C-alpha cells in the first residue's frame, strides 16, 4: 500500500487520507507499507521530505524516548507552534507567538528510567514505542551527561534490589549534592538490603536514595537552585526537565507579569517561579502537596533579601482560591498539571486580577482555560512556546492574559 502523508497528529504519527496512521514519517512524504487496520506497518519512504534528517542518536530506531529525531529542528519548532495554534483555534482564539526556545541536546536533568535484571546483568533505558521492550541508551543524546554518568551506580542498585521478574522505575534528578534517585518496584527492604543500598549510595556519590517511598540513604543534601534560593525538594518532587527550559519559562513569566507589588503563584510546586519572583515582589505560593510547600517555605526563610513569601497548602482542584481571596493580588501565575485548572481558572475569570501568566504543558487544556478567561473579559496578549522536551511531541508554553 502506498500513501501520501498529509500532516502529523499530536502524538507525532503521520496521517494519510483514510485516515491511515504511519509512525516515523513527515508531511508530504510518499510511503509504502503493510496495512493493518488504520495503521501502515513497516513503512518505507519512497519520496522523503526536505525536512527529513538523519537521527542524531544511534538509539533512535529502537528507543521510544524521542518521537521526532527524524525531523529538522526548524520543522519541529514550527510544528509545535502549530499544535498550540490549532488548540487555540479549536476554542475560537488566536494570539501572537513569541520566538520558540528549545533546550539543547544533553540537557535533560530529570528522567524516569525503566530497569530490570537479566541473566547477563542489568538493563536500563526507555521502552520502545508502544512496547514492553527495554532499549539500552548508553549514548543517549537527550540526557544530561550527569545522568549518563550515574548509570553504573543505577545498575548496581538494580542488581542489589531488583529481580528478573519485575521491572523497576528509577526517577533520577541531578542536584548539587549528586543524583537524587527514587526507586519503585524493588525488593522489600530488610536490614541486609538497607546496608547494601547505603553502601552503594556512598560509593557512587548519590545525594539521596528513596526506595518505594522510604528514604533509605542520605549522603548529601539534594539541593536545587531557584533564583537566589536553595531548595531541598521532597523525594520525587516535580522539577522542570532542563535548566534552560526552566529559565525560558521564568523569563516569559517575568515578562508577562511586568513590575508588580504582590502576586499569587498557583500550583507553585517547590518554588520554580515563586522564589525568583520574590526577588522583586511579594509572593503568595499555593500548592496542594504539603512536602513541596514546606520545602518552598524553608527555602524562602533561609534566603536573605527576598520580599515577603507566604505559603499555603491547598487542593486547588477541590478548593480553588475564590475571587475575594484573589483581591489582594495585582498579578497571578498559574502552572497546573496536564489536566489544566478548570475550577481555579473559573475563579480567576471572576476576579479583577489585571494580569495572568499562564504556564501549561497541555495546549488543549490551556486553550480551554484561556477561553473561559477571554469570555470573562481577558485578552490573550501573546504565547511563548518552550521546547524543553527536545525531539518529543511534548509542548510547553507561557501566555500573557490581561484585562
PDB file of C-alpha atoms in Angstrom, residues 150-300:
ATOM      1  CA  UNK A 150      25.103   7.729  37.112  1.00  0.00           C
ATOM      2  CA  UNK A 151      24.282   4.569  35.116  1.00  0.00           C
ATOM      3  CA  UNK A 152      26.928   2.342  36.782  1.00  0.00           C
ATOM      4  CA  UNK A 153      25.506   3.249  40.185  1.00  0.00           C
ATOM      5  CA  UNK A 154      21.938   2.732  38.988  1.00  0.00           C
ATOM      6  CA  UNK A 155      22.904  -0.674  37.613  1.00  0.00           C
ATOM      7  CA  UNK A 156      24.398  -1.584  40.976  1.00  0.00           C
ATOM      8  CA  UNK A 157      21.173  -0.548  42.734  1.00  0.00           C
ATOM      9  CA  UNK A 158      19.097  -2.692  40.394  1.00  0.00           C
ATOM     10  CA  UNK A 159      21.493  -5.632  40.812  1.00  0.00           C
ATOM     11  CA  UNK A 160      21.151  -5.368  44.587  1.00  0.00           C
ATOM     12  CA  UNK A 161      17.443  -4.660  44.872  1.00  0.00           C
ATOM     13  CA  UNK A 162      15.805  -5.759  41.641  1.00  0.00           C
ATOM     14  CA  UNK A 163      14.587  -9.086  40.318  1.00  0.00           C
ATOM     15  CA  UNK A 164      14.299 -10.745  36.926  1.00  0.00           C
ATOM     16  CA  UNK A 165      10.521 -10.998  37.227  1.00  0.00           C
ATOM     17  CA  UNK A 166       9.626  -7.339  37.808  1.00  0.00           C
ATOM     18  CA  UNK A 167      10.570  -4.018  36.280  1.00  0.00           C
ATOM     19  CA  UNK A 168      11.856  -1.136  38.367  1.00  0.00           C
ATOM     20  CA  UNK A 169      11.230   2.556  37.790  1.00  0.00           C
ATOM     21  CA  UNK A 170      14.161   4.867  38.513  1.00  0.00           C
ATOM     22  CA  UNK A 171      13.462   8.578  38.823  1.00  0.00           C
ATOM     23  CA  UNK A 172      16.781  10.412  38.654  1.00  0.00           C
ATOM     24  CA  UNK A 173      17.185  14.139  39.294  1.00  0.00           C
ATOM     25  CA  UNK A 174      20.517  15.938  39.165  1.00  0.00           C
ATOM     26  CA  UNK A 175      21.134  18.055  42.261  1.00  0.00           C
ATOM     27  CA  UNK A 176      24.092  19.955  43.658  1.00  0.00           C
ATOM     28  CA  UNK A 177      24.736  17.071  46.067  1.00  0.00           C
ATOM     29  CA  UNK A 178      24.679  14.418  43.349  1.00  0.00           C
ATOM     30  CA  UNK A 179      21.925  12.417  41.648  1.00  0.00           C
ATOM     31  CA  UNK A 180      18.739  12.118  43.697  1.00  0.00           C
ATOM     32  CA  UNK A 181      17.273   8.679  42.984  1.00  0.00           C
ATOM     33  CA  UNK A 182      13.781   7.402  43.734  1.00  0.00           C
ATOM     34  CA  UNK A 183      13.118   3.715  43.036  1.00  0.00           C
ATOM     35  CA  UNK A 184       9.766   1.957  42.815  1.00  0.00           C
ATOM     36  CA  UNK A 185       9.147  -1.726  42.218  1.00  0.00           C
ATOM     37  CA  UNK A 186      12.208  -3.006  44.094  1.00  0.00           C
ATOM     38  CA  UNK A 187      12.553  -5.859  46.554  1.00  0.00           C
ATOM     39  CA  UNK A 188      11.112  -5.342  50.044  1.00  0.00           C
ATOM     40  CA  UNK A 189      13.582  -3.673  52.357  1.00  0.00           C
ATOM     41  CA  UNK A 190      15.330  -5.725  55.018  1.00  0.00           C
ATOM     42  CA  UNK A 191      18.395  -4.928  57.109  1.00  0.00           C
ATOM     43  CA  UNK A 192      20.829  -6.513  54.641  1.00  0.00           C
ATOM     44  CA  UNK A 193      19.364  -4.690  51.630  1.00  0.00           C
ATOM     45  CA  UNK A 194      19.312  -1.401  53.512  1.00  0.00           C
ATOM     46  CA  UNK A 195      23.012  -1.760  54.276  1.00  0.00           C
ATOM     47  CA  UNK A 196      23.847  -2.704  50.687  1.00  0.00           C
ATOM     48  CA  UNK A 197      21.905   0.252  49.290  1.00  0.00           C
ATOM     49  CA  UNK A 198      23.514   2.697  51.721  1.00  0.00           C
ATOM     50  CA  UNK A 199      26.959   1.495  50.701  1.00  0.00           C
ATOM     51  CA  UNK A 200      26.090   1.925  47.020  1.00  0.00           C
ATOM     52  CA  UNK A 201      24.830   5.470  47.580  1.00  0.00           C
ATOM     53  CA  UNK A 202      28.134   6.354  49.227  1.00  0.00           C
ATOM     54  CA  UNK A 203      30.238   4.576  46.615  1.00  0.00           C
ATOM     55  CA  UNK A 204      28.518   6.180  43.628  1.00  0.00           C
ATOM     56  CA  UNK A 205      28.018   9.677  45.018  1.00  0.00           C
ATOM     57  CA  UNK A 206      24.221   9.786  45.024  1.00  0.00           C
ATOM     58  CA  UNK A 207      22.766  12.510  47.210  1.00  0.00           C
ATOM     59  CA  UNK A 208      19.671  10.602  48.341  1.00  0.00           C
ATOM     60  CA  UNK A 209      18.021   7.255  47.697  1.00  0.00           C
ATOM     61  CA  UNK A 210      14.314   6.683  48.192  1.00  0.00           C
ATOM     62  CA  UNK A 211      13.086   3.091  47.945  1.00  0.00           C
ATOM     63  CA  UNK A 212       9.354   2.629  47.353  1.00  0.00           C
ATOM     64  CA  UNK A 213       8.612   5.862  49.187  1.00  0.00           C
ATOM     65  CA  UNK A 214      11.080   5.415  52.069  1.00  0.00           C
ATOM     66  CA  UNK A 215      14.342   7.355  52.309  1.00  0.00           C
ATOM     67  CA  UNK A 216      16.995   4.717  52.915  1.00  0.00           C
ATOM     68  CA  UNK A 217      20.159   6.783  52.459  1.00  0.00           C
ATOM     69  CA  UNK A 218      21.072  10.469  52.553  1.00  0.00           C
ATOM     70  CA  UNK A 219      24.714  11.130  51.682  1.00  0.00           C
ATOM     71  CA  UNK A 220      24.356  14.851  50.897  1.00  0.00           C
ATOM     72  CA  UNK A 221      21.594  17.409  50.546  1.00  0.00           C
ATOM     73  CA  UNK A 222      19.757  17.053  47.189  1.00  0.00           C
ATOM     74  CA  UNK A 223      19.896  20.824  46.780  1.00  0.00           C
ATOM     75  CA  UNK A 224      18.428  22.741  43.843  1.00  0.00           C
ATOM     76  CA  UNK A 225      18.953  26.406  42.982  1.00  0.00           C
ATOM     77  CA  UNK A 226      15.881  28.532  42.267  1.00  0.00           C
ATOM     78  CA  UNK A 227      16.816  32.155  41.795  1.00  0.00           C
ATOM     79  CA  UNK A 228      18.938  33.055  44.814  1.00  0.00           C
ATOM     80  CA  UNK A 229      17.340  30.350  46.951  1.00  0.00           C
ATOM     81  CA  UNK A 230      18.458  26.808  47.748  1.00  0.00           C
ATOM     82  CA  UNK A 231      15.597  24.291  47.803  1.00  0.00           C
ATOM     83  CA  UNK A 232      15.680  20.767  49.255  1.00  0.00           C
ATOM     84  CA  UNK A 233      12.729  19.121  47.478  1.00  0.00           C
ATOM     85  CA  UNK A 234      10.884  16.086  48.811  1.00  0.00           C
ATOM     86  CA  UNK A 235      11.762  12.852  47.071  1.00  0.00           C
ATOM     87  CA  UNK A 236      10.123  12.585  43.657  1.00  0.00           C
ATOM     88  CA  UNK A 237       9.036  16.225  43.590  1.00  0.00           C
ATOM     89  CA  UNK A 238       8.377  17.852  40.236  1.00  0.00           C
ATOM     90  CA  UNK A 239      11.223  19.759  38.604  1.00  0.00           C
ATOM     91  CA  UNK A 240      11.377  21.351  35.171  1.00  0.00           C
ATOM     92  CA  UNK A 241      13.115  18.911  32.834  1.00  0.00           C
ATOM     93  CA  UNK A 242      16.028  21.172  31.848  1.00  0.00           C
ATOM     94  CA  UNK A 243      17.709  24.162  33.467  1.00  0.00           C
ATOM     95  CA  UNK A 244      17.498  26.012  30.134  1.00  0.00           C
ATOM     96  CA  UNK A 245      13.775  25.294  29.858  1.00  0.00           C
ATOM     97  CA  UNK A 246      13.192  26.479  33.405  1.00  0.00           C
ATOM     98  CA  UNK A 247      14.980  29.753  32.696  1.00  0.00           C
ATOM     99  CA  UNK A 248      12.995  30.283  29.490  1.00  0.00           C
ATOM    100  CA  UNK A 249       9.707  29.702  31.306  1.00  0.00           C
ATOM    101  CA  UNK A 250      10.768  32.026  34.129  1.00  0.00           C
ATOM    102  CA  UNK A 251      11.814  34.756  31.707  1.00  0.00           C
ATOM    103  CA  UNK A 252       8.434  34.551  29.966  1.00  0.00           C
ATOM    104  CA  UNK A 253       6.572  34.646  33.299  1.00  0.00           C
ATOM    105  CA  UNK A 254       8.543  37.722  34.353  1.00  0.00           C
ATOM    106  CA  UNK A 255       7.816  39.378  31.012  1.00  0.00           C
ATOM    107  CA  UNK A 256       4.125  38.566  31.302  1.00  0.00           C
ATOM    108  CA  UNK A 257       3.784  39.935  34.831  1.00  0.00           C
ATOM    109  CA  UNK A 258       5.940  43.031  34.485  1.00  0.00           C
ATOM    110  CA  UNK A 259       6.598  45.012  37.687  1.00  0.00           C
ATOM    111  CA  UNK A 260       4.189  44.019  40.444  1.00  0.00           C
ATOM    112  CA  UNK A 261       3.880  44.537  44.186  1.00  0.00           C
ATOM    113  CA  UNK A 262       2.165  41.296  45.147  1.00  0.00           C
ATOM    114  CA  UNK A 263       1.363  38.184  43.100  1.00  0.00           C
ATOM    115  CA  UNK A 264      -0.165  34.778  43.746  1.00  0.00           C
ATOM    116  CA  UNK A 265       1.577  31.657  42.413  1.00  0.00           C
ATOM    117  CA  UNK A 266      -0.978  28.878  41.909  1.00  0.00           C
ATOM    118  CA  UNK A 267       0.308  25.278  41.730  1.00  0.00           C
ATOM    119  CA  UNK A 268       3.646  26.669  42.900  1.00  0.00           C
ATOM    120  CA  UNK A 269       5.482  23.363  43.435  1.00  0.00           C
ATOM    121  CA  UNK A 270       8.744  23.913  45.303  1.00  0.00           C
ATOM    122  CA  UNK A 271       9.116  27.489  44.062  1.00  0.00           C
ATOM    123  CA  UNK A 272      10.251  27.414  40.421  1.00  0.00           C
ATOM    124  CA  UNK A 273       8.585  30.799  39.876  1.00  0.00           C
ATOM    125  CA  UNK A 274       7.734  31.951  43.402  1.00  0.00           C
ATOM    126  CA  UNK A 275      11.299  32.141  44.714  1.00  0.00           C
ATOM    127  CA  UNK A 276      12.879  34.057  41.781  1.00  0.00           C
ATOM    128  CA  UNK A 277       9.848  36.375  41.591  1.00  0.00           C
ATOM    129  CA  UNK A 278      10.229  37.126  45.309  1.00  0.00           C
ATOM    130  CA  UNK A 279      13.478  38.902  44.498  1.00  0.00           C
ATOM    131  CA  UNK A 280      11.325  41.778  43.202  1.00  0.00           C
ATOM    132  CA  UNK A 281       7.830  41.387  44.675  1.00  0.00           C
ATOM    133  CA  UNK A 282       5.760  39.792  47.439  1.00  0.00           C
ATOM    134  CA  UNK A 283       4.552  36.289  46.552  1.00  0.00           C
ATOM    135  CA  UNK A 284       1.845  34.067  47.988  1.00  0.00           C
ATOM    136  CA  UNK A 285       2.556  30.476  46.864  1.00  0.00           C
ATOM    137  CA  UNK A 286      -0.239  27.893  46.861  1.00  0.00           C
ATOM    138  CA  UNK A 287       0.426  24.172  46.319  1.00  0.00           C
ATOM    139  CA  UNK A 288      -1.521  21.015  47.107  1.00  0.00           C
ATOM    140  CA  UNK A 289       1.473  18.927  48.228  1.00  0.00           C
ATOM    141  CA  UNK A 290       2.490  19.718  51.804  1.00  0.00           C
ATOM    142  CA  UNK A 291       6.042  18.462  51.315  1.00  0.00           C
ATOM    143  CA  UNK A 292       6.638  20.855  48.428  1.00  0.00           C
ATOM    144  CA  UNK A 293       5.026  23.752  50.295  1.00  0.00           C
ATOM    145  CA  UNK A 294       7.279  23.121  53.287  1.00  0.00           C
ATOM    146  CA  UNK A 295      10.391  22.957  51.068  1.00  0.00           C
ATOM    147  CA  UNK A 296       9.456  26.276  49.442  1.00  0.00           C
ATOM    148  CA  UNK A 297       8.774  27.935  52.796  1.00  0.00           C
ATOM    149  CA  UNK A 298      12.076  26.751  54.279  1.00  0.00           C
ATOM    150  CA  UNK A 299      14.000  27.956  51.227  1.00  0.00           C
ATOM    151  CA  UNK A 300      12.353  31.386  51.380  1.00  0.00           C
TER     152      UNK A 300
END
